[in-house]
mmCIF file of C-alpha atoms and ligand atoms in Angstrom:
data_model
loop_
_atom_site.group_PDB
_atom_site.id
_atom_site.type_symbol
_atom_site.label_atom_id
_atom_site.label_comp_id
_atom_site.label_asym_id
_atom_site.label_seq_id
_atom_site.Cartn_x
_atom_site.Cartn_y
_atom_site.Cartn_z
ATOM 1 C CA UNK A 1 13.311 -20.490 -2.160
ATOM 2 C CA UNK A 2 10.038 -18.965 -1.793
ATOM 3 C CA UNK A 3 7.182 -20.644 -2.585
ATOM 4 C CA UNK A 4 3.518 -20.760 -3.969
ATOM 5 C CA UNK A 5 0.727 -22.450 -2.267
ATOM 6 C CA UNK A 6 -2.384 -23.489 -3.776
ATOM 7 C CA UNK A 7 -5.584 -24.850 -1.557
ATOM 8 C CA UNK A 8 -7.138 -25.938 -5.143
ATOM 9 C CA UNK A 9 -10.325 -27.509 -3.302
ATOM 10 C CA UNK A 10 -11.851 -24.067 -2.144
ATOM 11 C CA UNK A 11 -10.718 -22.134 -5.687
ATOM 12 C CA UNK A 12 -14.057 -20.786 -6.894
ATOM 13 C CA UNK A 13 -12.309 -20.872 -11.029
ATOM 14 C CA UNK A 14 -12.574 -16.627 -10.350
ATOM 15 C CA UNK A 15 -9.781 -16.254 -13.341
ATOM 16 C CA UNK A 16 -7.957 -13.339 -11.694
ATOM 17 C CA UNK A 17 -4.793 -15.488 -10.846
ATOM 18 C CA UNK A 18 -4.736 -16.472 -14.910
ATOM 19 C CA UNK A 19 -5.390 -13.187 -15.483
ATOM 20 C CA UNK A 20 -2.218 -11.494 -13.567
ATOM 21 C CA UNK A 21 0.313 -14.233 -13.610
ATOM 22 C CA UNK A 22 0.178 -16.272 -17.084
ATOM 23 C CA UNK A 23 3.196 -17.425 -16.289
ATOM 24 C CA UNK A 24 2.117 -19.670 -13.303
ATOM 25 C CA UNK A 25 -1.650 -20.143 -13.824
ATOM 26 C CA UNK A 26 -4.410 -21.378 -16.265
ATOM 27 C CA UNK A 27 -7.824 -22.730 -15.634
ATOM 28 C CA UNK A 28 -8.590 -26.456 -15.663
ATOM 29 C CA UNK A 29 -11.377 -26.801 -18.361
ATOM 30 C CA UNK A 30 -12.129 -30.108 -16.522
ATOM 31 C CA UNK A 31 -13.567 -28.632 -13.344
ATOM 32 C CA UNK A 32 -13.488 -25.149 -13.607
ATOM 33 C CA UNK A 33 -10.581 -24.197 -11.097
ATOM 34 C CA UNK A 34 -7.218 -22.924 -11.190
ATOM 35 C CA UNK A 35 -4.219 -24.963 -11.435
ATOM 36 C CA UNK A 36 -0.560 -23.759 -10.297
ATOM 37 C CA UNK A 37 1.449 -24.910 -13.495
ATOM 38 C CA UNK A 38 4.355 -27.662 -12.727
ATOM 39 C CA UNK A 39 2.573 -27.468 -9.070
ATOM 40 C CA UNK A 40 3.554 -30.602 -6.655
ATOM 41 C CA UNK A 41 0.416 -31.893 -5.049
ATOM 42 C CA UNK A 42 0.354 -33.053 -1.676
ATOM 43 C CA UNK A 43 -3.282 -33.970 -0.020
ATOM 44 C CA UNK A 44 -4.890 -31.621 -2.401
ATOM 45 C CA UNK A 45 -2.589 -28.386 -1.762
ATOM 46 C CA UNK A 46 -0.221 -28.035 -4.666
ATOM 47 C CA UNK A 47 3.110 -26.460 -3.725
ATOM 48 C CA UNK A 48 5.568 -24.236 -6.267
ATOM 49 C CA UNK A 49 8.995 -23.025 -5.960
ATOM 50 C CA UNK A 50 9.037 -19.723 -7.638
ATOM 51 C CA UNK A 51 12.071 -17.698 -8.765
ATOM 52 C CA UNK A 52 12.860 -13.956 -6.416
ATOM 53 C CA UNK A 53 12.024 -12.339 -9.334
ATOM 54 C CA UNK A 54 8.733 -13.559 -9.532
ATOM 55 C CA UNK A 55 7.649 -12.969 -5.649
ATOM 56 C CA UNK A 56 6.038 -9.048 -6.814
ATOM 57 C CA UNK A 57 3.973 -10.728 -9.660
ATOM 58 C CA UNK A 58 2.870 -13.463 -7.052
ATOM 59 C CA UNK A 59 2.550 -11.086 -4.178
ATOM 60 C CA UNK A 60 -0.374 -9.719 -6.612
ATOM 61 C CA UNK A 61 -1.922 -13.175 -7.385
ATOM 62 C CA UNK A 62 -2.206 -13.676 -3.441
ATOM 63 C CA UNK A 63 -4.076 -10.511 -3.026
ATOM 64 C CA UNK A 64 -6.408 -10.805 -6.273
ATOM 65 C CA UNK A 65 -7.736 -14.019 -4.997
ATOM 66 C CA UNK A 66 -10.648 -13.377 -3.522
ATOM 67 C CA UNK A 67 -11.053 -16.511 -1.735
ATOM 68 C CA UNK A 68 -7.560 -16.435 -0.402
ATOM 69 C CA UNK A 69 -6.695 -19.911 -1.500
ATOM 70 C CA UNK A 70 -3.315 -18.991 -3.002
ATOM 71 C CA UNK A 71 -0.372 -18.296 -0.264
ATOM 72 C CA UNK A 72 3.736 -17.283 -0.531
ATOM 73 C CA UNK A 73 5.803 -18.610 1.583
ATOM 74 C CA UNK A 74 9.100 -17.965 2.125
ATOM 75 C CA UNK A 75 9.172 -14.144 0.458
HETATM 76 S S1 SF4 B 101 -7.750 -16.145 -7.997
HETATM 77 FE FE1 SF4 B 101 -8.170 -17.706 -6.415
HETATM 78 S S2 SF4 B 101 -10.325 -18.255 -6.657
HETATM 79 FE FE2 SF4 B 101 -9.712 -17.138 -8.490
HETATM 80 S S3 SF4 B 101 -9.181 -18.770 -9.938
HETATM 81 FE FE3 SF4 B 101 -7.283 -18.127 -8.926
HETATM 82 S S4 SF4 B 101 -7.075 -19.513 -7.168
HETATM 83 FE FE4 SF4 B 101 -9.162 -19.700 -7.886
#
């Protein structure tokens, strides 16, 4: 199963992943950054399984960042 990774510490709360992929992102209006909905956290990276059908919608999310904070894995 592929999967989504999110290094949420160095997310600069840009809004592009919200933007393209409401599905699987909103902004935290506690702090300002991203958070990868239903996300397991695990020392601060927060890890999603995401369906095949998804990977071309998240394959655009990875390259909007402009950080590079959000990986796949798995495609
Ligand atoms: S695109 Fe990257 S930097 Fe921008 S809000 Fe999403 S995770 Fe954070």
């Amino acid at each position: 199963m592929p999967k989504l990774i999110h290094y949420r510490e160095r997310c600069i709360g840009c809004n592009a992943c919200v933007e393209i992929d409401y599905d699987h992102w909103r902004m935290s209006r506690k702090d300002g950054k991203a958070v990868l909905i239903g996300g397991i956290e695990k020392k601060g990276v927060f890890q999603l399984d995401v369906r095949p059908e998804d990977i071309e919608t998240c394959k655009q999310v990875v390259k909007a960042c402009p950080v590079r904070v959000i990986k796949l894995e798995g495609k």
